Coordinates of C-alpha atoms in Angstrom, one line a residue:
M1 CA 81.0 113.9 92.8
K2 CA 80.4 111.3 90.1
Y3 CA 83.1 108.8 89.1
V4 CA 84.0 110.4 85.7
E5 CA 83.8 113.9 87.1
A6 CA 86.4 113.0 89.7
F7 CA 88.8 111.9 87.0
N8 CA 88.1 115.0 85.0
A9 CA 88.8 117.2 88.0
L10 CA 92.3 115.9 88.0
G11 CA 92.7 116.3 84.2
Y12 CA 92.0 112.7 83.1
Q13 CA 89.6 111.2 80.6
V14 CA 88.1 107.8 81.3
D15 CA 87.6 105.6 78.2
A16 CA 85.2 103.0 79.7
P17 CA 83.6 104.4 82.9
R18 CA 82.0 101.0 83.8
A19 CA 85.2 99.0 83.4
D20 CA 88.2 101.4 84.0
W21 CA 89.9 101.6 87.4
S22 CA 92.6 104.0 86.2
A23 CA 93.5 106.5 83.5
E24 CA 96.5 108.1 82.0
K25 CA 97.5 111.4 80.4
A26 CA 100.8 112.7 79.0
D27 CA 102.1 113.7 82.5
G28 CA 100.5 111.2 84.8
I29 CA 98.6 108.2 86.0
C30 CA 95.5 108.1 88.1
I31 CA 94.1 105.1 90.0
T32 CA 91.0 104.5 92.1
I33 CA 91.0 103.3 95.7
W34 CA 87.8 102.0 97.3
N35 CA 87.2 103.6 100.7
K36 CA 86.3 100.2 102.1
E37 CA 89.7 98.8 101.0
K38 CA 91.8 101.6 102.4
N39 CA 93.9 101.0 105.5
V40 CA 95.7 103.5 107.8
S41 CA 99.2 103.2 109.2
D42 CA 100.8 105.9 111.4
G43 CA 97.8 108.1 110.6
L44 CA 98.3 107.9 106.8
P45 CA 96.1 106.0 104.4
Y46 CA 97.4 103.3 102.1
L47 CA 96.2 100.4 99.9
D48 CA 98.1 97.1 99.8
L49 CA 96.6 94.4 97.5
W50 CA 98.8 91.7 99.1
E51 CA 97.2 92.4 102.5
L52 CA 93.6 92.6 101.0
H53 CA 93.8 89.6 98.7
P54 CA 96.5 87.2 100.0
E55 CA 95.1 84.3 97.9
G56 CA 94.7 86.4 94.7
G57 CA 91.2 87.2 93.4
D58 CA 88.8 87.0 90.6
F59 CA 89.2 90.7 89.9
T60 CA 92.6 90.0 88.3
K61 CA 90.9 88.7 85.2
K62 CA 88.9 91.9 84.6
P63 CA 89.8 94.5 82.0
G64 CA 90.1 97.2 84.6
H65 CA 92.8 95.3 86.4
K66 CA 94.8 94.6 83.2
K67 CA 94.6 98.3 82.2
R68 CA 95.6 99.4 85.7
T69 CA 98.6 97.1 85.6
K70 CA 99.8 98.7 82.4
H71 CA 99.2 102.1 83.9
L72 CA 101.1 101.2 87.0
Q73 CA 104.1 100.0 84.9
R74 CA 104.1 103.4 83.3
A75 CA 103.9 105.2 86.6
K76 CA 106.9 103.3 87.9
S77 CA 109.0 103.7 84.8
E78 CA 108.1 107.3 83.9
F79 CA 107.0 109.0 87.1
D80 CA 109.0 107.3 89.8
G81 CA 105.8 105.6 91.1
R82 CA 103.9 108.9 91.6
V83 CA 100.2 108.6 90.9
D84 CA 97.0 110.6 91.3
V85 CA 94.2 109.0 93.4
I86 CA 90.5 109.0 93.4
F87 CA 88.7 107.6 96.4
V88 CA 85.5 105.7 95.6
S89 CA 82.6 104.9 98.0
G90 CA 80.3 102.0 97.5
D91 CA 80.8 98.2 97.4
P92 CA 83.8 96.9 95.6
L93 CA 82.4 93.4 95.5
K94 CA 79.4 94.6 93.6
G95 CA 81.3 97.2 91.6
S96 CA 78.7 99.8 92.6
Y97 CA 79.9 103.4 92.9
E98 CA 78.2 105.9 95.1
N99 CA 80.5 108.9 94.7
A100 CA 84.1 109.7 94.1
S101 CA 86.5 112.1 95.7
P102 CA 89.7 113.2 93.9
W103 CA 92.9 113.6 96.1
F104 CA 94.3 117.1 95.2
P105 CA 98.0 116.9 96.0
Q106 CA 98.5 120.7 95.8
E107 CA 95.8 121.2 98.5
R108 CA 97.0 118.4 100.8
K109 CA 100.7 118.9 100.2
K110 CA 101.2 115.2 99.8
H111 CA 101.4 112.8 96.9
W112 CA 100.5 109.2 96.4
H113 CA 103.3 106.8 95.4
I114 CA 103.4 103.1 94.3
S115 CA 106.0 101.8 96.7
K116 CA 105.7 98.1 95.8
F117 CA 104.5 96.6 92.4
C118 CA 104.5 93.2 90.7
P119 CA 104.0 93.5 87.0
E120 CA 103.1 89.8 86.6
T121 CA 100.2 89.9 89.0
G122 CA 99.4 93.7 89.0
F123 CA 99.4 93.7 92.8
F124 CA 100.7 96.9 94.3
R125 CA 101.0 99.0 97.5
A126 CA 100.0 102.7 97.2
E127 CA 100.8 105.1 100.0
I128 CA 101.5 108.8 100.8
Q129 CA 104.9 110.0 99.9
M130 CA 106.2 112.7 102.2

């Protein structure tokens, strides 16, 4: 599935497909997770930016990171940290997308949750909430 199609499949619109890493709608927030950056603990996938980028990173200055930080703040304040997720294949260092796969919580019977978040840096940990 293409990047924008994956967002649309979950009911989101993407304003700037080449720059946005997240989207919002009245009742939710959706973030992207690169397959190459995803880790697994106890058989469940998660993403932890502190683990991936302990020294920070150039990506923090990009518009996609700034917008995602605002979206994550809203997810924490309005939705108790619950987010929708799209997995993206390709190379995150090059920003090249190959395809995208939406996580359908109704089918999988599990939701994604932002369990840790720093509004100053935009770093976060996303994991499955049982």
